[in-house]
Amino acid sequence: MFTFGDSWYLVLAAIIFAIGAVGLIVRRNPLVMFMCVELMLNAVNLTFVAFGNLLGDVGGQTVVFFVLVVAAAEVVVGLAIIVAIMRRRAEANADDVSLLRG
Amino acid sequence: MSGPSVLAAALQDVLIEPAPGFEVPSIDWAGIAPNLILMLGSILLLTVVSVLKRRVPSWFAPVWTISAAVAAGCAVVPLWQRFADTGPETLVGGAVGLDGFSLFATVVVCIAVVFVALLLADYLPRESLESPEWYVLVLLSASGAVTMASADDLIVLFVGLEILSVAAYVMTAMHRRRVTSQEAGLKYFVLGAFSSAFLLYGIALTYGATGSTNLAEIQAFLAGDVVTQNALLLGGLAFMLVGLGFKVGAVPFHSWAPDVYQGAPTPISGYMAGAVKLGAFAALLRVFVVAFGPAYRQEWQPLVAVLAVLSLVVGAFAAISQTNVKRMLAYSSINHAGFILLGVLAASAAGTESALFYLLAYTFMAAGSFAVVTVVGRTGEHRQSLEDYRGLASVRPGLALVFTVLLLSQAGVPLTVGFLAKLYVVTAAVESGFDWVAVVAMLTAVVSAFMYLRIVATMYFADAPEGAPALRIPAATGVALGLSVVGVLLLGIVPGPVSDWANEAVAQLVVAAP
């Protein structure tokens, strides 16, 4: 079913997803972490579009709209939380917010 | 045709002009009424308070929220009758399921909403945080949980999860003066978004392997054909399990849970333990047990067994070493998640029923326990450590008794609902041949009973510290505490009606009519 050319999109998406996942784990700046989440979500979008194309199904492409809206809503909330924290401290760094542990 | 449906059809004609060759699914508005009531209740509340601003009395938002939850719960009754008469259905072009499972879950979510609204009504004035947005977000997230529990399509499930989670992120971070609340919000958000991405990637791989995101079509595909893209499908399953495992707080994806439960405003912690867990478990049951259960049980059951055992053990042992009561309850919720995973693991009708019953029981126990923590924490929530519970029984005997009942129920003492809930899930797991997991569960129940009894002993056998500020139990919180204890005891002594009802609440997938 899969030809060599088409599956390249899936491989690319998997690589982007992995970059996002690793980036989120190793980076400490919340803004960069958000970007990594975006990277992961858009890698999924690419996967959906590639599969939709391969399967000849329009469903895979309509999913992308839902994901875009969800990603936008998530970013709004995430930035609002960062702004709330930055009002208290000069710089936002994930290592600075570490009161909760145990 | 009845009045509302004529109106709905007319609305649809006016509002939606389909593109040529595109068939708009007919929308059964009555069938999704509970979800609509919660969603519209949220949006209407936001509109009303935005227009009237300060002229809205402070009791309005909590009363509105409770009314909406009760109305949504009442809207389940005719739908249950319809389900009993005609069997399970799928609505809105195969996207939303109407079956016993989704209706039962809807009622549990409504109960959680009533509890959190009662607690917030006292908590927000105490912390000088009064604003109606809290209630808007509660109703919105409840609607997300109902959407998840009734999703017949993986994309609907994902959208429901995001409605639920995004509202929960905001509520976690919304205590503006407590830096721990914002820290918890940031952690919850980053890890939640991370897990959502995993879930979504799992959905994408499943779509690639089966050619559909519709659960009924996936089930039919798996039953009928030899799956050619097996690696793809297994990858999709694994990614979805990671995503949903994060949301239910199963070990090893639990790292966010103690911090978030501790940092979030306490009534919201109780709500997360009830409704948010319910949404995630409902999704887990619907996807894994129902859609992937018949054909792919062998593949995912070992993974879920590992998650269950780790959650049970880590939740029980980590709770013992804590000194903060709120954090203890957070770890105990991980232990409870392990128990509920036993119901998922069973992959049977009995397992699904027992998991639902456990979620109902835990909603009562969590709401009551976190209500006690709210009261004892006093203004600013500074008094959460075990020290602050010393001698509570001599200062506030009623409160100490209520907390004792709730903790004993969580420990699984007979005559409380916690005992029956544990019994049902363990029985279901044994019936499906997972005896060793059931044994582990029973052993961890003993370990966590030690932790619960430690709190009880502190309340009863230690002297009250001198000079602690007076404890006040506001009216609405008192009602919530009373309801939770009545629920825990009533369900524990006469479980018959509710467990019979849960027995019929098994999710079924119906292929949409073309």
Short mmCIF file of C-alpha atoms in Angstrom, two decimals, chain B residues 81-377:
data_model
loop_
_atom_site.label_atom_id
_atom_site.label_comp_id
_atom_site.label_asym_id
_atom_site.label_seq_id
_atom_site.Cartn_x
_atom_site.Cartn_y
_atom_site.Cartn_z
CA GLN B 81 -35.49 5.32 29.32
CA ARG B 82 -34.78 5.65 25.61
CA PHE B 83 -31.65 3.52 25.96
CA ALA B 84 -33.59 0.90 27.93
CA ASP B 85 -36.28 0.82 25.21
CA THR B 86 -34.25 0.90 22.03
CA GLY B 87 -30.72 -0.05 23.03
CA PRO B 88 -27.48 1.83 22.38
CA GLU B 89 -27.37 4.36 19.58
CA THR B 90 -24.79 6.49 17.90
CA LEU B 91 -25.64 10.11 17.17
CA VAL B 92 -24.34 12.99 15.07
CA GLY B 93 -23.07 10.88 12.21
CA GLY B 94 -21.37 8.27 14.41
CA ALA B 95 -19.48 10.77 16.54
CA VAL B 96 -21.33 10.57 19.85
CA GLY B 97 -22.50 7.42 21.55
CA LEU B 98 -25.68 7.15 23.58
CA ASP B 99 -25.36 4.11 25.79
CA GLY B 100 -25.54 3.17 29.45
CA PHE B 101 -21.86 3.89 29.90
CA SER B 102 -22.00 7.48 28.70
CA LEU B 103 -25.17 8.19 30.70
CA PHE B 104 -23.75 6.78 33.93
CA ALA B 105 -20.54 8.76 33.45
CA THR B 106 -22.59 11.91 32.82
CA VAL B 107 -24.33 11.52 36.16
CA VAL B 108 -21.01 11.06 37.98
CA VAL B 109 -19.63 14.22 36.35
CA CYS B 110 -22.73 16.15 37.42
CA ILE B 111 -22.24 14.98 41.01
CA ALA B 112 -18.63 16.20 40.92
CA VAL B 113 -19.81 19.58 39.60
CA VAL B 114 -22.33 19.96 42.44
CA PHE B 115 -19.62 19.22 45.00
CA VAL B 116 -17.06 21.62 43.56
CA ALA B 117 -19.65 24.40 43.23
CA LEU B 118 -20.64 24.01 46.89
CA LEU B 119 -16.99 24.14 47.98
CA LEU B 120 -16.07 27.07 45.74
CA ALA B 121 -19.04 29.08 47.06
CA ASP B 122 -17.26 29.28 50.43
CA TYR B 123 -13.66 29.00 49.28
CA LEU B 124 -13.61 31.93 46.86
CA PRO B 125 -14.89 34.60 49.31
CA ARG B 126 -12.49 33.28 51.96
CA GLU B 127 -9.53 33.67 49.62
CA SER B 128 -10.84 36.96 48.15
CA LEU B 129 -10.91 35.39 44.71
CA GLU B 130 -14.59 35.79 43.94
CA SER B 131 -15.23 35.79 40.23
CA PRO B 132 -17.71 33.83 38.14
CA GLU B 133 -15.01 32.55 35.78
CA TRP B 134 -14.36 29.65 38.13
CA TYR B 135 -17.88 28.36 37.65
CA VAL B 136 -17.74 28.93 33.90
CA LEU B 137 -14.60 26.81 33.75
CA VAL B 138 -16.10 24.11 35.96
CA LEU B 139 -19.12 23.72 33.68
CA LEU B 140 -16.93 23.84 30.59
CA SER B 141 -14.61 21.13 31.85
CA ALA B 142 -17.61 19.04 32.90
CA SER B 143 -18.88 19.27 29.35
CA GLY B 144 -15.46 18.09 28.16
CA ALA B 145 -15.60 15.10 30.50
CA VAL B 146 -19.06 14.15 29.22
CA THR B 147 -17.82 14.52 25.64
CA MET B 148 -14.95 12.13 26.38
CA ALA B 149 -17.19 9.60 28.06
CA SER B 150 -19.62 9.56 25.13
CA ALA B 151 -17.13 9.85 22.27
CA ASP B 152 -17.57 7.35 19.46
CA ASP B 153 -14.77 8.89 17.46
CA LEU B 154 -11.16 9.37 18.45
CA ILE B 155 -11.15 12.99 17.32
CA VAL B 156 -14.24 13.79 19.37
CA LEU B 157 -12.48 12.11 22.27
CA PHE B 158 -9.42 14.29 21.74
CA VAL B 159 -11.47 17.50 21.56
CA GLY B 160 -13.34 16.50 24.74
CA LEU B 161 -10.05 15.81 26.48
CA GLU B 162 -8.74 19.23 25.54
CA ILE B 163 -11.91 21.03 26.67
CA LEU B 164 -11.58 19.21 29.98
CA SER B 165 -7.84 19.72 30.36
CA VAL B 166 -7.48 23.33 29.26
CA ALA B 167 -10.18 24.38 31.73
CA ALA B 168 -8.43 22.35 34.42
CA TYR B 169 -5.04 24.00 33.68
CA VAL B 170 -6.60 27.43 34.16
CA MET B 171 -8.42 26.48 37.36
CA THR B 172 -5.21 25.04 38.78
CA ALA B 173 -3.30 28.24 38.19
CA MET B 174 -6.10 30.63 39.13
CA HIS B 175 -5.19 31.29 42.76
CA ARG B 176 -3.41 34.53 41.99
CA ARG B 177 -1.74 35.07 45.34
CA ARG B 178 -0.35 31.59 45.91
CA VAL B 179 2.83 31.03 43.95
CA THR B 180 2.41 27.26 44.37
CA SER B 181 -0.87 27.45 42.48
CA GLN B 182 0.83 29.01 39.49
CA GLU B 183 3.72 26.60 39.67
CA ALA B 184 1.25 23.73 39.70
CA GLY B 185 -0.59 25.28 36.74
CA LEU B 186 2.61 25.53 34.70
CA LYS B 187 3.64 21.95 35.46
CA TYR B 188 0.17 20.64 34.73
CA PHE B 189 0.03 22.57 31.49
CA VAL B 190 3.43 21.53 30.15
CA LEU B 191 3.04 17.86 31.01
CA GLY B 192 -0.63 17.84 29.99
CA ALA B 193 0.15 19.30 26.58
CA PHE B 194 3.01 16.80 26.22
CA SER B 195 0.67 13.89 26.95
CA SER B 196 -2.03 15.26 24.65
CA ALA B 197 0.50 15.30 21.82
CA PHE B 198 1.32 11.65 22.54
CA LEU B 199 -2.35 10.72 22.55
CA LEU B 200 -2.87 12.54 19.28
CA TYR B 201 0.11 10.86 17.65
CA GLY B 202 -1.34 7.55 18.78
CA ILE B 203 -4.65 8.48 17.17
CA ALA B 204 -2.84 9.41 13.94
CA LEU B 205 -1.02 6.06 13.81
CA THR B 206 -4.25 4.19 14.54
CA TYR B 207 -5.93 6.12 11.77
CA GLY B 208 -3.13 5.18 9.42
CA ALA B 209 -3.39 1.50 10.32
CA THR B 210 -7.18 1.15 10.30
CA GLY B 211 -8.26 3.90 7.92
CA SER B 212 -10.71 5.47 10.33
CA THR B 213 -10.93 7.39 13.56
CA ASN B 214 -14.41 6.08 14.30
CA LEU B 215 -14.36 3.56 17.15
CA ALA B 216 -17.09 1.37 15.67
CA GLU B 217 -15.31 1.26 12.32
CA ILE B 218 -12.00 0.49 14.02
CA GLN B 219 -13.65 -2.34 15.94
CA ALA B 220 -15.21 -3.73 12.78
CA PHE B 221 -11.92 -3.40 10.89
CA LEU B 222 -9.99 -5.25 13.57
CA ALA B 223 -12.62 -7.97 13.80
CA GLY B 224 -12.81 -8.52 10.07
CA ASP B 225 -9.47 -8.04 8.39
CA VAL B 226 -5.98 -9.21 9.00
CA VAL B 227 -4.20 -6.05 9.97
CA THR B 228 -1.41 -5.49 7.52
CA GLN B 229 0.17 -2.53 9.32
CA ASN B 230 0.54 -4.26 12.66
CA ALA B 231 3.56 -2.26 13.84
CA LEU B 232 1.70 0.94 13.07
CA LEU B 233 -1.32 -0.17 15.06
CA LEU B 234 0.73 -1.34 18.03
CA GLY B 235 2.61 1.95 18.01
CA GLY B 236 -0.70 3.79 17.97
CA LEU B 237 -1.97 1.74 20.90
CA ALA B 238 1.19 2.38 22.90
CA PHE B 239 1.12 6.13 22.27
CA MET B 240 -2.56 6.37 23.20
CA LEU B 241 -1.89 4.43 26.38
CA VAL B 242 0.91 6.83 27.30
CA GLY B 243 -1.33 9.85 26.63
CA LEU B 244 -4.27 8.55 28.64
CA GLY B 245 -1.96 7.12 31.32
CA PHE B 246 -0.71 10.66 31.94
CA LYS B 247 -4.25 11.94 32.32
CA VAL B 248 -5.33 9.28 34.81
CA GLY B 249 -2.11 9.76 36.77
CA ALA B 250 -0.85 6.19 36.40
CA VAL B 251 2.77 5.44 37.34
CA PRO B 252 5.24 6.00 35.60
CA PHE B 253 3.37 8.97 34.12
CA HIS B 254 2.29 10.32 37.51
CA SER B 255 5.04 12.84 38.25
CA TRP B 256 2.71 15.80 37.76
CA ALA B 257 -0.08 14.53 39.99
CA PRO B 258 1.28 15.15 43.53
CA ASP B 259 2.55 18.63 42.66
CA VAL B 260 -0.63 19.64 40.87
CA TYR B 261 -2.96 18.26 43.54
CA GLN B 262 -0.95 20.00 46.23
CA GLY B 263 -0.61 23.31 44.44
CA ALA B 264 -4.10 23.63 42.99
CA PRO B 265 -6.85 25.35 45.00
CA THR B 266 -8.14 22.53 47.21
CA PRO B 267 -11.73 22.35 45.88
CA ILE B 268 -10.26 22.06 42.39
CA SER B 269 -8.00 19.20 43.54
CA GLY B 270 -11.13 17.35 44.62
CA TYR B 271 -12.75 18.07 41.29
CA MET B 272 -9.71 16.81 39.40
CA ALA B 273 -9.72 13.61 41.43
CA GLY B 274 -13.39 13.14 40.50
CA ALA B 275 -14.33 14.48 37.09
CA VAL B 276 -10.94 14.71 35.36
CA LYS B 277 -10.05 11.16 36.34
CA LEU B 278 -13.47 10.00 35.24
CA GLY B 279 -13.08 11.56 31.80
CA ALA B 280 -9.69 9.95 31.26
CA PHE B 281 -10.79 6.53 32.52
CA ALA B 282 -13.95 6.67 30.43
CA ALA B 283 -11.78 7.28 27.37
CA LEU B 284 -9.48 4.44 28.37
CA LEU B 285 -12.42 2.06 28.78
CA ARG B 286 -14.07 3.12 25.55
CA VAL B 287 -10.97 2.90 23.41
CA PHE B 288 -9.11 -0.04 24.91
CA VAL B 289 -11.83 -2.28 26.31
CA VAL B 290 -14.55 -1.67 23.75
CA ALA B 291 -12.88 -0.76 20.46
CA PHE B 292 -9.61 -2.67 20.86
CA GLY B 293 -10.83 -5.17 23.42
CA PRO B 294 -12.10 -8.07 21.34
CA ALA B 295 -9.21 -8.29 18.88
CA TYR B 296 -6.26 -6.69 20.62
CA ARG B 297 -6.72 -7.55 24.28
CA GLN B 298 -3.61 -9.74 24.40
CA GLU B 299 -1.44 -6.88 23.18
CA TRP B 300 -2.41 -4.18 25.65
CA GLN B 301 -3.32 -6.12 28.77
CA PRO B 302 0.33 -6.72 29.85
CA LEU B 303 1.06 -3.00 29.51
CA VAL B 304 -1.99 -2.02 31.57
CA ALA B 305 -1.08 -4.66 34.15
CA VAL B 306 2.34 -3.03 34.57
CA LEU B 307 0.75 0.42 34.89
CA ALA B 308 -1.73 -0.90 37.46
CA VAL B 309 0.87 -2.63 39.61
CA LEU B 310 3.24 0.35 39.55
CA SER B 311 0.42 2.78 40.40
CA LEU B 312 -0.77 0.61 43.26
CA VAL B 313 2.69 0.17 44.77
CA VAL B 314 4.11 3.65 44.23
CA GLY B 315 0.86 5.34 45.27
CA ALA B 316 0.69 3.41 48.53
CA PHE B 317 4.34 3.60 49.56
CA ALA B 318 4.97 7.21 48.52
CA ALA B 319 1.91 8.33 50.49
CA ILE B 320 3.32 6.93 53.74
CA SER B 321 6.41 9.12 53.70
CA GLN B 322 4.51 12.38 53.18
CA THR B 323 3.89 14.94 55.90
CA ASN B 324 1.50 17.11 53.92
CA VAL B 325 -2.06 15.76 54.06
CA LYS B 326 -3.01 17.17 50.66
CA ARG B 327 0.00 15.46 49.14
CA MET B 328 -0.92 12.22 50.91
CA LEU B 329 -4.34 12.38 49.31
CA ALA B 330 -2.66 13.03 45.96
CA TYR B 331 -0.55 9.88 46.27
CA SER B 332 -3.57 7.96 47.50
CA SER B 333 -5.38 9.06 44.33
CA ILE B 334 -2.55 7.39 42.36
CA ASN B 335 -3.19 4.23 44.39
CA HIS B 336 -6.91 4.52 43.61
CA ALA B 337 -6.06 4.96 39.92
CA GLY B 338 -4.23 1.63 40.17
CA PHE B 339 -7.37 0.01 41.53
CA ILE B 340 -9.51 1.47 38.75
CA LEU B 341 -6.94 0.20 36.25
CA LEU B 342 -7.76 -3.29 37.52
CA GLY B 343 -11.25 -2.77 36.12
CA VAL B 344 -9.74 -1.70 32.79
CA LEU B 345 -7.32 -4.61 32.86
CA ALA B 346 -10.16 -7.11 33.23
CA ALA B 347 -11.35 -6.03 29.74
CA SER B 348 -14.78 -7.46 30.48
CA ALA B 349 -18.27 -6.16 31.11
CA ALA B 350 -17.76 -6.80 34.83
CA GLY B 351 -14.52 -4.83 34.71
CA THR B 352 -16.14 -1.82 33.07
CA GLU B 353 -19.00 -1.83 35.57
CA SER B 354 -16.67 -2.10 38.53
CA ALA B 355 -14.46 0.71 37.22
CA LEU B 356 -17.51 2.95 36.81
CA PHE B 357 -18.73 2.11 40.30
CA TYR B 358 -15.26 2.83 41.69
CA LEU B 359 -15.19 6.20 39.91
CA LEU B 360 -18.58 7.10 41.39
CA ALA B 361 -17.42 6.06 44.88
CA TYR B 362 -14.13 7.92 44.52
CA THR B 363 -15.94 11.08 43.42
CA PHE B 364 -17.75 11.13 46.78
CA MET B 365 -14.66 10.23 48.81
CA ALA B 366 -12.36 12.71 47.06
CA ALA B 367 -14.87 15.58 47.22
CA GLY B 368 -15.39 15.05 50.95
CA SER B 369 -11.72 14.55 51.81
CA PHE B 370 -10.55 17.61 49.92
CA ALA B 371 -13.42 19.57 51.51
CA VAL B 372 -11.95 18.75 54.93
CA VAL B 373 -8.50 19.85 53.71
CA THR B 374 -10.08 23.09 52.47
CA VAL B 375 -11.59 23.81 55.87
CA VAL B 376 -8.54 22.88 57.92
CA GLY B 377 -6.22 24.79 55.56
#
